[in-house]
Short mmCIF file of C-alpha atoms in Angstrom, two decimals:
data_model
loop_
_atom_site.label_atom_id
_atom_site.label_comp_id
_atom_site.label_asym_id
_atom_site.label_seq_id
_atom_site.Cartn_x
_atom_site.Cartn_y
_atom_site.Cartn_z
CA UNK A 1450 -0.24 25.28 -18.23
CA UNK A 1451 -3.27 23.85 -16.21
CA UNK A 1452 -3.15 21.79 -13.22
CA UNK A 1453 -3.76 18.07 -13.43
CA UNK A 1454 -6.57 17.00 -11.19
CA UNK A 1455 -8.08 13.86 -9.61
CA UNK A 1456 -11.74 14.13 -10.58
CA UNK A 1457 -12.36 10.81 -9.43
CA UNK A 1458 -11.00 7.79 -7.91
CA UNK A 1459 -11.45 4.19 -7.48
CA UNK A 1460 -10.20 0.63 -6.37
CA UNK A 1461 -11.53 -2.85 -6.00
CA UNK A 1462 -10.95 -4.83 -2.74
CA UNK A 1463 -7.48 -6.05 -2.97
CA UNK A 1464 -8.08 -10.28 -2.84
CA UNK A 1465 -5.05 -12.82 -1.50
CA UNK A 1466 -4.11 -14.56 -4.64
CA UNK A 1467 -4.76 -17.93 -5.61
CA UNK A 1468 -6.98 -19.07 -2.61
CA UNK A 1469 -9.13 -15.45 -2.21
CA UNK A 1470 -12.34 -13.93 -3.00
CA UNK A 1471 -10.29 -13.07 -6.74
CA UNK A 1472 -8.47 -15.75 -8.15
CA UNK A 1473 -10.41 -16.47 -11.07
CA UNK A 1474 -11.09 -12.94 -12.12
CA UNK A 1475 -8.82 -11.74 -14.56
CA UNK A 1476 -6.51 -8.71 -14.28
CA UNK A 1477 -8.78 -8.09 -17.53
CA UNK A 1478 -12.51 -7.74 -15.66
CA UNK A 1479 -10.46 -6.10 -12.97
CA UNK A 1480 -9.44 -3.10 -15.07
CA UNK A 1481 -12.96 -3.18 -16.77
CA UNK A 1482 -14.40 -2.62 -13.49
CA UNK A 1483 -12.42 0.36 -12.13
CA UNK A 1484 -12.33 1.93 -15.97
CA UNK A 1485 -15.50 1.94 -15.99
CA UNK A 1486 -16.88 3.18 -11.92
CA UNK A 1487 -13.92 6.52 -12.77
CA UNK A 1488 -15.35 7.47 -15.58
CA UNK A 1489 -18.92 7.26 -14.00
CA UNK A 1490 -17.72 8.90 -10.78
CA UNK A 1491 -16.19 12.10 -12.70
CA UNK A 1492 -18.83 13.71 -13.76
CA UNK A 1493 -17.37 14.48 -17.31
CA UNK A 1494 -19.48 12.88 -20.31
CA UNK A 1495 -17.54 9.90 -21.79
CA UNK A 1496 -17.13 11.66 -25.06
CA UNK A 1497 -14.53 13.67 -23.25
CA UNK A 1498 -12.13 11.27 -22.29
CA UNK A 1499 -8.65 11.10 -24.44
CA UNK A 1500 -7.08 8.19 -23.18
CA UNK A 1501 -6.92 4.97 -20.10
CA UNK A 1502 -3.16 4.26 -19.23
CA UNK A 1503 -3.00 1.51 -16.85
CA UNK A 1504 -0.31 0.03 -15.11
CA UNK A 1505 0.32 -3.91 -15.93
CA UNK A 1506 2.79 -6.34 -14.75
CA UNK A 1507 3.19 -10.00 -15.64
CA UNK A 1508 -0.38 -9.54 -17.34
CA UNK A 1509 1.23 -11.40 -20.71
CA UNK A 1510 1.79 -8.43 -23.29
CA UNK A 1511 -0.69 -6.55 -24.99
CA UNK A 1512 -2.98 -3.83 -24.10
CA UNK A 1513 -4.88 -3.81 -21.59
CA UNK A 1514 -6.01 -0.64 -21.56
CA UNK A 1515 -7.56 -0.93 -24.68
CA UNK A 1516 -9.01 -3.51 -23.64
CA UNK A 1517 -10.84 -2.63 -20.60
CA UNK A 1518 -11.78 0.88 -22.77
CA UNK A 1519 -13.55 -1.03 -24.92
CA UNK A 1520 -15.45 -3.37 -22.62
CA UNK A 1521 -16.60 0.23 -20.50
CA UNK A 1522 -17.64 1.37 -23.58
CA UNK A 1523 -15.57 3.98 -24.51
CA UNK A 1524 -14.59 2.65 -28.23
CA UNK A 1525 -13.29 6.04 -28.86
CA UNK A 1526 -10.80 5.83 -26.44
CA UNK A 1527 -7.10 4.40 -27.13
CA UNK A 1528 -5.66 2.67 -24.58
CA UNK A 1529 -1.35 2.31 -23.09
CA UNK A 1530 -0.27 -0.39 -21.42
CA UNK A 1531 2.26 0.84 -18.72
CA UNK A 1532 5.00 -1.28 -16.94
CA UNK A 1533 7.22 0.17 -14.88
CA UNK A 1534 7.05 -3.50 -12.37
CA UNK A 1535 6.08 -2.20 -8.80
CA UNK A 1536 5.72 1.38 -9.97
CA UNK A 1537 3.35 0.59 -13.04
CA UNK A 1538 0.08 2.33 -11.06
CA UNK A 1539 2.05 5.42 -10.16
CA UNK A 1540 3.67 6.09 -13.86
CA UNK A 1541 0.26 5.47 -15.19
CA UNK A 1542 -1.10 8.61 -13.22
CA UNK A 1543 2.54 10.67 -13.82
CA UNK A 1544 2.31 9.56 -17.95
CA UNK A 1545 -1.72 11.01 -17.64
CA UNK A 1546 -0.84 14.02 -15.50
CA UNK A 1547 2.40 15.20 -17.84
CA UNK A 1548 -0.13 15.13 -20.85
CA UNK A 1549 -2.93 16.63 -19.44
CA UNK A 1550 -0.48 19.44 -18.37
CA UNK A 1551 1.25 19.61 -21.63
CA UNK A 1552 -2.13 20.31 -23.05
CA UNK A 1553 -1.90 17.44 -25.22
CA UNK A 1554 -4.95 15.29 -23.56
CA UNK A 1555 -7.61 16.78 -21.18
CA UNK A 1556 -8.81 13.64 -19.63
CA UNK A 1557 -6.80 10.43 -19.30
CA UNK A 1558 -8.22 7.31 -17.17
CA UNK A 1559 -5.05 6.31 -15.48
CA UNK A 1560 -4.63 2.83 -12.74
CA UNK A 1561 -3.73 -0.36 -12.65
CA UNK A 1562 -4.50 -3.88 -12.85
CA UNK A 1563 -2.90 -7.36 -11.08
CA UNK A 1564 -4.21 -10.59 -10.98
CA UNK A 1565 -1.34 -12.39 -9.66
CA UNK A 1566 -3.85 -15.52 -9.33
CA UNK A 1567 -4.10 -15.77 -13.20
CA UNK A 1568 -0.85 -14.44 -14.21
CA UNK A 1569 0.38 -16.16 -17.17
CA UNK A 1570 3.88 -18.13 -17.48
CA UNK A 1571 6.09 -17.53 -20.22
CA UNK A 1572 8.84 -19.59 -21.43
CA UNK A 1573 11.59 -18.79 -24.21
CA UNK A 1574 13.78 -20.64 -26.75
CA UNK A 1575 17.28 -20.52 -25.14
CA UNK A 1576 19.66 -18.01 -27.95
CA UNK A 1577 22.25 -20.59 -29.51
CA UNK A 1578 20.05 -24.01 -28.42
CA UNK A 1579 17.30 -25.48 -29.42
CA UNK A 1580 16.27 -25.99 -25.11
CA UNK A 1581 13.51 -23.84 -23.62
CA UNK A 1582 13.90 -22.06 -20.27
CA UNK A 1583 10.51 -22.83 -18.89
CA UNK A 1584 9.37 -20.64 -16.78
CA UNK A 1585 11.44 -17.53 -18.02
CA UNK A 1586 10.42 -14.30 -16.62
CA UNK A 1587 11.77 -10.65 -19.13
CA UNK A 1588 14.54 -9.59 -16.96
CA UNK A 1589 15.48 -5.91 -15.59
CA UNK A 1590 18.92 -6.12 -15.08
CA UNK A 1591 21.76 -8.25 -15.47
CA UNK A 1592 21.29 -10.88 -12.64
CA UNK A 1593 24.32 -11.12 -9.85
CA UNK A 1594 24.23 -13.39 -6.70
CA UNK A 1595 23.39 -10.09 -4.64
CA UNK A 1596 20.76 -8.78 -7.16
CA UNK A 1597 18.89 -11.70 -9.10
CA UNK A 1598 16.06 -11.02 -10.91
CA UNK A 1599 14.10 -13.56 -9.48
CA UNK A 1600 14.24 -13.36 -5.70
CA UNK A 1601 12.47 -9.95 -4.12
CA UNK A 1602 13.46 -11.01 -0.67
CA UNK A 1603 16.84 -11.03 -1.51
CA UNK A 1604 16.60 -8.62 -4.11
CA UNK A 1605 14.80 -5.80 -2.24
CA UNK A 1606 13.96 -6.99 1.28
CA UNK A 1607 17.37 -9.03 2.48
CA UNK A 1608 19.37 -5.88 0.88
CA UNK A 1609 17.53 -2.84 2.20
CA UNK A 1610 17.71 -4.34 5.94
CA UNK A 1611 21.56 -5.55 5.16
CA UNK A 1612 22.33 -1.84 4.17
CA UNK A 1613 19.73 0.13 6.71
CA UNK A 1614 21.19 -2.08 9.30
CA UNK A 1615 17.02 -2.99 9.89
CA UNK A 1616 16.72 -6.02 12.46
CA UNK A 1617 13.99 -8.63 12.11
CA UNK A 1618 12.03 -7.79 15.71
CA UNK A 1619 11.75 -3.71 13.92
CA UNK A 1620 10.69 -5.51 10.43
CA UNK A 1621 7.77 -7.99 12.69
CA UNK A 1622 7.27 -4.80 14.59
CA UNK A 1623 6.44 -2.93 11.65
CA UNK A 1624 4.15 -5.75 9.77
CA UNK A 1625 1.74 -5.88 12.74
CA UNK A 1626 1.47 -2.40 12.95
CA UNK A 1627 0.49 -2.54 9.36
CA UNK A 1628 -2.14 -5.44 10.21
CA UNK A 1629 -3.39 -3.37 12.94
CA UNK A 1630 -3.92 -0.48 10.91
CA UNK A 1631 -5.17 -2.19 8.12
CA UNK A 1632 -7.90 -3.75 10.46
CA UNK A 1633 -8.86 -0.71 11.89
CA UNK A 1634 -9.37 1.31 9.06
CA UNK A 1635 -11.37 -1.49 7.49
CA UNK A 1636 -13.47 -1.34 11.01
CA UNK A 1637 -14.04 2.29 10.51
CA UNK A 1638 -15.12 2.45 7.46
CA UNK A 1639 -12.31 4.65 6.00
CA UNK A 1640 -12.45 2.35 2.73
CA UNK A 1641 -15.59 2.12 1.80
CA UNK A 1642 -15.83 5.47 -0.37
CA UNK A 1643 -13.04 4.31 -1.99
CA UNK A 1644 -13.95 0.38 -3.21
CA UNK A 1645 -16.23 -0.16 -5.99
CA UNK A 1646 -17.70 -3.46 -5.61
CA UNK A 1647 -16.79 -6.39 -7.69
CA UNK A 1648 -19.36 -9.00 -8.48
CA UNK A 1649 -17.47 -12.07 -8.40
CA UNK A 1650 -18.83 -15.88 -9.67
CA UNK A 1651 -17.58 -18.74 -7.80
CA UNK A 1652 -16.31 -21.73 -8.97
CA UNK A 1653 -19.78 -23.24 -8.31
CA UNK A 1654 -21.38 -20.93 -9.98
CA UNK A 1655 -22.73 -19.03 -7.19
CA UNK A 1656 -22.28 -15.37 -6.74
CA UNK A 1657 -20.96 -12.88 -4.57
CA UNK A 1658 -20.45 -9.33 -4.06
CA UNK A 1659 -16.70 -8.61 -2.95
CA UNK A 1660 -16.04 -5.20 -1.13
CA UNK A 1661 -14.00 -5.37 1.87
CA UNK A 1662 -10.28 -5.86 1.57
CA UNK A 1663 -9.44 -10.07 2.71
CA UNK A 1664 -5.55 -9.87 3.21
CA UNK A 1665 -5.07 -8.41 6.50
CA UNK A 1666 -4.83 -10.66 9.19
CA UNK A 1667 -6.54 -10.01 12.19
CA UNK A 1668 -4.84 -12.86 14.64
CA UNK A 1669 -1.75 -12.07 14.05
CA UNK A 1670 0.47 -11.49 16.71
CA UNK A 1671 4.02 -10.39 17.64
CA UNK A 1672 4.51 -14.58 19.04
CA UNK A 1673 3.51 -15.56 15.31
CA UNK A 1674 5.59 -12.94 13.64
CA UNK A 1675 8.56 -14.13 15.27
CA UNK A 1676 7.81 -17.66 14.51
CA UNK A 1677 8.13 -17.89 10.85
CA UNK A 1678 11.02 -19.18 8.97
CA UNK A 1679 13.54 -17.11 7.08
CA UNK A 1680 12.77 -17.06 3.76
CA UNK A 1681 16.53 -18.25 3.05
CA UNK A 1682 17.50 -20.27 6.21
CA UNK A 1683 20.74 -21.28 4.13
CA UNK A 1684 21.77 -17.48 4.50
CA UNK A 1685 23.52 -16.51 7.97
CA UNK A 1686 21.72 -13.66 9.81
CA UNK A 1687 18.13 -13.77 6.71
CA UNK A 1688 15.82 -11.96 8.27
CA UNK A 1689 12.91 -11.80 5.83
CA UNK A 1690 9.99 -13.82 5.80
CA UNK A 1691 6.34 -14.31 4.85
CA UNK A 1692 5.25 -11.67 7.78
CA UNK A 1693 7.36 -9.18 6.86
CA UNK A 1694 6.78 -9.10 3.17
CA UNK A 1695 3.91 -7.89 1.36
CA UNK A 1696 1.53 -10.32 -0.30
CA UNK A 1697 0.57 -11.74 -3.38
CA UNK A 1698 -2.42 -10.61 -4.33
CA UNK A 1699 -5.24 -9.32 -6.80
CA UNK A 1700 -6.98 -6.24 -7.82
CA UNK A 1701 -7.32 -3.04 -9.72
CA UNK A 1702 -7.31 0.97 -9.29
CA UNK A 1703 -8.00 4.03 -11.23
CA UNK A 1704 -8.04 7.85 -11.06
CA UNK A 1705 -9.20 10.18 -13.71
CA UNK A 1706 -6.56 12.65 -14.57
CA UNK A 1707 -8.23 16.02 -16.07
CA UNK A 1708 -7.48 20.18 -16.72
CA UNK A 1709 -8.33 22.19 -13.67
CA UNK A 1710 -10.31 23.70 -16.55
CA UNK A 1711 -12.19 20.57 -17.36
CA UNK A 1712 -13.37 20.36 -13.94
CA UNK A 1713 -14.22 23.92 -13.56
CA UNK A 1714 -16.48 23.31 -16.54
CA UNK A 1715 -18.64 20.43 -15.36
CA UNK A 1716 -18.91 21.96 -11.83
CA UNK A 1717 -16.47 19.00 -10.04
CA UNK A 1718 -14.70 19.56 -7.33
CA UNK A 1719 -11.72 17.83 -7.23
CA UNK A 1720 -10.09 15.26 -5.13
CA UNK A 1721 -6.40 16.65 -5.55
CA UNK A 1722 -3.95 17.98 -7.51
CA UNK A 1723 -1.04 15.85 -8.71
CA UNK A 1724 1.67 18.97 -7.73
CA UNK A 1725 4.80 16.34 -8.79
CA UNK A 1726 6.50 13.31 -9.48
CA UNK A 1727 9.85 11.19 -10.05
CA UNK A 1728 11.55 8.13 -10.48
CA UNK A 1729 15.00 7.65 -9.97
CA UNK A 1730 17.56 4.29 -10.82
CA UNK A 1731 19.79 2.86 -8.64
CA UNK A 1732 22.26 -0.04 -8.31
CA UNK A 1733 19.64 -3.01 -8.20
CA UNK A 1734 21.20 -3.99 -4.97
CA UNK A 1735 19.64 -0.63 -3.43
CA UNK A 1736 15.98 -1.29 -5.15
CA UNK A 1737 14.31 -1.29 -1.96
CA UNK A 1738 16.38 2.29 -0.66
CA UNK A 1739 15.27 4.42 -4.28
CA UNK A 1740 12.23 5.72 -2.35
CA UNK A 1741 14.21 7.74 -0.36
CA UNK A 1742 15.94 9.25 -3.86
CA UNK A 1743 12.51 9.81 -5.36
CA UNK A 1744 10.62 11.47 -2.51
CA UNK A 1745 13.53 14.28 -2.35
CA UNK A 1746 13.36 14.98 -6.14
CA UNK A 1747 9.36 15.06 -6.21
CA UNK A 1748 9.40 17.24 -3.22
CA UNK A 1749 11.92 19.25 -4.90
CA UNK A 1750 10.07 19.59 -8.04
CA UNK A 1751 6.89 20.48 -5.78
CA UNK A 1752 8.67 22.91 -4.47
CA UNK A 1753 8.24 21.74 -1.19
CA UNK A 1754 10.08 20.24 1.87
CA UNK A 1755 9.61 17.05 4.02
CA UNK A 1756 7.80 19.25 6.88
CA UNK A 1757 5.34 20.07 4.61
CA UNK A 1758 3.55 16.64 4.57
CA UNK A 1759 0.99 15.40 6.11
CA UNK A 1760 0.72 11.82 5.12
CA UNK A 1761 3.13 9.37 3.69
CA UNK A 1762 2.45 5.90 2.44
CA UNK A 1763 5.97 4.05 1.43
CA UNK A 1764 4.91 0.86 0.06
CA UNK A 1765 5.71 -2.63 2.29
CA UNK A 1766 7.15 -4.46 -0.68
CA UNK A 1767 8.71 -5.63 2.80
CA UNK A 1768 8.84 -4.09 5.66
CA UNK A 1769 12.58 -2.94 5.51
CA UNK A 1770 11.60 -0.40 2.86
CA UNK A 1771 9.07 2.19 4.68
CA UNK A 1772 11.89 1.58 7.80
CA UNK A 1773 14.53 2.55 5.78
CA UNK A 1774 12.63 5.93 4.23
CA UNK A 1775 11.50 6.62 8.02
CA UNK A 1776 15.23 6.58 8.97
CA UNK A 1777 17.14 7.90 6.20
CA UNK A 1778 14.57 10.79 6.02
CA UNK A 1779 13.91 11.51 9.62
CA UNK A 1780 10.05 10.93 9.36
CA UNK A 1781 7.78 10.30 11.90
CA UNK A 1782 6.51 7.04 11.85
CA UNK A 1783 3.07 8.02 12.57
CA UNK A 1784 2.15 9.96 9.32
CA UNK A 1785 4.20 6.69 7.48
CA UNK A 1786 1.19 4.02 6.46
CA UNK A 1787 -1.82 4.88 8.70
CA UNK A 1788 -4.07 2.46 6.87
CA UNK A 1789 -1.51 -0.29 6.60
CA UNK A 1790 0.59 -1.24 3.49
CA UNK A 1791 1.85 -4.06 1.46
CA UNK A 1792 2.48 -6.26 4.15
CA UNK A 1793 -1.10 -6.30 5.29
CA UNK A 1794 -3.50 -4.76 2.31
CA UNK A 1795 -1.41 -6.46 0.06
CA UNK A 1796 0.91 -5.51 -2.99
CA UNK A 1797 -1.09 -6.46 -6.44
CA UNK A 1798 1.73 -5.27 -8.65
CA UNK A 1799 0.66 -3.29 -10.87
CA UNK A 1800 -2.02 -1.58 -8.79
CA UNK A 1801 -0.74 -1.12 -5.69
CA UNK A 1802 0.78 3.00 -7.07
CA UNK A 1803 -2.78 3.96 -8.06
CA UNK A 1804 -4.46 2.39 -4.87
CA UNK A 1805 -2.08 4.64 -2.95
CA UNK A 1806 -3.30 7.28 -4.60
CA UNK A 1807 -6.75 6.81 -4.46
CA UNK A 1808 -6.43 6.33 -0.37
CA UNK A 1809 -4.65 9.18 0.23
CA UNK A 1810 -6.73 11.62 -1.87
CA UNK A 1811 -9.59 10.16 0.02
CA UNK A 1812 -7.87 10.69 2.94
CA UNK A 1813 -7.26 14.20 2.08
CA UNK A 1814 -10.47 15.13 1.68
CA UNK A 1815 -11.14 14.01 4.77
CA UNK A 1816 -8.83 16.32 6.39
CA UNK A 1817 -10.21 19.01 4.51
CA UNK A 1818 -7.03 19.06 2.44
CA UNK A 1819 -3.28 19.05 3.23
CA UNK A 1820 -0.20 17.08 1.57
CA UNK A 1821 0.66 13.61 0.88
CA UNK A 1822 3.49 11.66 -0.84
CA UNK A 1823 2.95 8.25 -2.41
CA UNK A 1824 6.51 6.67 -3.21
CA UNK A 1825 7.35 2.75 -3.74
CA UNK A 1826 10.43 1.01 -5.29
CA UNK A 1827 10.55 -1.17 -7.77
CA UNK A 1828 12.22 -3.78 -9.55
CA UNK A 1829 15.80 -3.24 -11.23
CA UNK A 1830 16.78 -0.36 -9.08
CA UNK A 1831 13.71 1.78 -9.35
CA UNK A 1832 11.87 4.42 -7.39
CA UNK A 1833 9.12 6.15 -7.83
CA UNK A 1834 7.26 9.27 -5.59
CA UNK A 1835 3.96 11.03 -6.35
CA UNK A 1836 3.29 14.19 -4.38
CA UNK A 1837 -0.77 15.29 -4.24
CA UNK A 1838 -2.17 18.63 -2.54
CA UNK A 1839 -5.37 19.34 -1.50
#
């Protein structure tokens, strides 16, 4: 059984949806973008490549893999839609690494795609009426007054700090931190191997090159933190709001997934190896406390322990959740989101797994090699954990 390697990796510049840089690019050109720049990047002639697996969430249906395959040119090349909500852009890379180490496929594009700006609304004919629920949104679970399916920061953010016993000055805490690590690494450059530009045209019609991540906010301040309104003021005690969630927001990612063999061949060194992975259910009301589950069984299957890693990101789908893994795992906070998370980058759905990825095998390299988790939850009691060595 070979290993399954990063040959290359890519993201866009995350956008703020609706009112940044992205909101009329479609999660569509997105994927196109990044499909294409991974396959260039790799080094292995196009002719080579099995299959593109991207993550997608709220995209509409279809497959958008196949799509943004086509438009890079590879017409040979099938294409999977993957949805697993938050976790969509880390399943994409497990589903590419399993079959590359199966032997079944020896290169697989794997990422994913949000545009949360363009999303598209569905509605459905009621069962036993002839009355449309307009919006409806495909449910993951059997909605409850302490789980709905429609409310994250009760869902995932309200729960996690209920249950963690997380206060709202350590969730504020935590979101600036992420803003001022966000900030910085944008400063120093740390992104810039990373992004492939995206040629965006304005509603005007003029045009624009976007490269540098928009959502992190550099004015804000523990004073402005503290000042925003609970996102449910009707709720004694809510202590989640804007600042200490992660945003909306737009962009895409991608990896290419190959043999060890494949890059021996073409003389590419690689990024990584993906060593593990796992996802794990829970009751919904513990969505945003799975990460914890997941990390322990991909470390297990690694074969490795906690000491062993040198970098964690634990995605801000609010801040609560990367608290909760620091605690419940005894981490230290300082190898937790160096580069900032959801709250600050931003949290484009179905992207935000493989942009993980892509940072920390960048960041890897870096270090001249070393260990690093990737883990997130995710919608109707889901975790997921990726663990890369280098």
């Amino acid at each position: 059984m070979t290993d399954a390697v990063l040959l290359s990796a890519c993201r866009t510049a995350i956008g703020t949806a609706r009112r940044g840089t992205l909101r009329d690019t479609s999660a569509f050109d997105l994927a196109t973008v990044v499909v294409r720049e991974a396959a260039r990047r790799s080094g292995v002639p196009p002719e080579e490549i099995d299959d593109v697996v991207l993550g997608e969430s709220l995209a509409g249906g279809g497959d958008i893999a196949r799509y943004a395959a086509l438009q890079a040119g590879l017409t040979h090349v099938p294409g999977l839609a993957h949805n697993r909500h938050c976790a969509s852009g880390l399943a994409s890379v497990a589903t590419a690494a399993g079959s590359v180490r199966a032997g079944m496929d020896r290169v697989v594009i794997a990422g994913g795609t949000q545009s949360s700006s363009t999303a598209p609304m569905a509605r459905r004919r009621i069962p036993g009426s002839d009355d449309w629920q307009d919006p409806w949104m495909s449910p993951s679970h059997v909605p409850t007054p302490e789980a709905p399916n429609d409310d994250m920061g009760l869902l995932v953010g309200w729960n996690t700090a209920r249950i963690a016993g997380i206060s709202r000055a350590e969730m504020d805490a935590w979101a600036l931190r992420s803003h001022q690590r966000a900030v910085r690494a944008i400063e120093e450059g740390r992104f810039v191997d990373e992004i492939v530009p995206v040629e965006v045209t304005g509603r005007g019609g003029a045009t624009s090159v976007f490269d540098v991540d928009e959502h992190p906010r550099r004015d804000t301040s523990a004073e402005r933190l503290a000042s925003l309104k609970p996102l449910h003021p009707e709720i004694e005690g809510f202590s989640i709001t804007a600042g200490n969630a992660s945003g909306v927001n737009d962009g895409a990612a991608a990896v290419v997934v190959a043999g060890a063999d494949v890059a021996a061949r073409y003389g590419v060194e690689p990024l990584a190896t993906v060593r593990a992975w796992a996802s794990v259910g829970v009751d919904p009301v513990r969505t945003g406390l799975a990460p914890v589950l997941a990390i322990r069984k991909a470390l297990d299957r690694a074969g490795l322990g906690l000491g062993d890693v040198d970098l964690f990101e634990v995605n801000e789908a609010f801040a609560a959740v990367p608290i909760a893994a620091v605690r419940e795992l005894g981490l230290d906070a300082a190898r937790v989101n160096p580069f900032g998370s959801g709250c600050s980058l931003g949290h484009p759905i179905a992207t935000t797994g493989t942009r993980m990825i892509v940072t920390l095998a960048y960041e890897l390299r870096r270090r001249g090699g070393g260990v690093a988790v990737a883990a997130m939850c995710a919608g109707g009691g889901m975790g997921s954990a990726v663990v890369l060595v280098a």
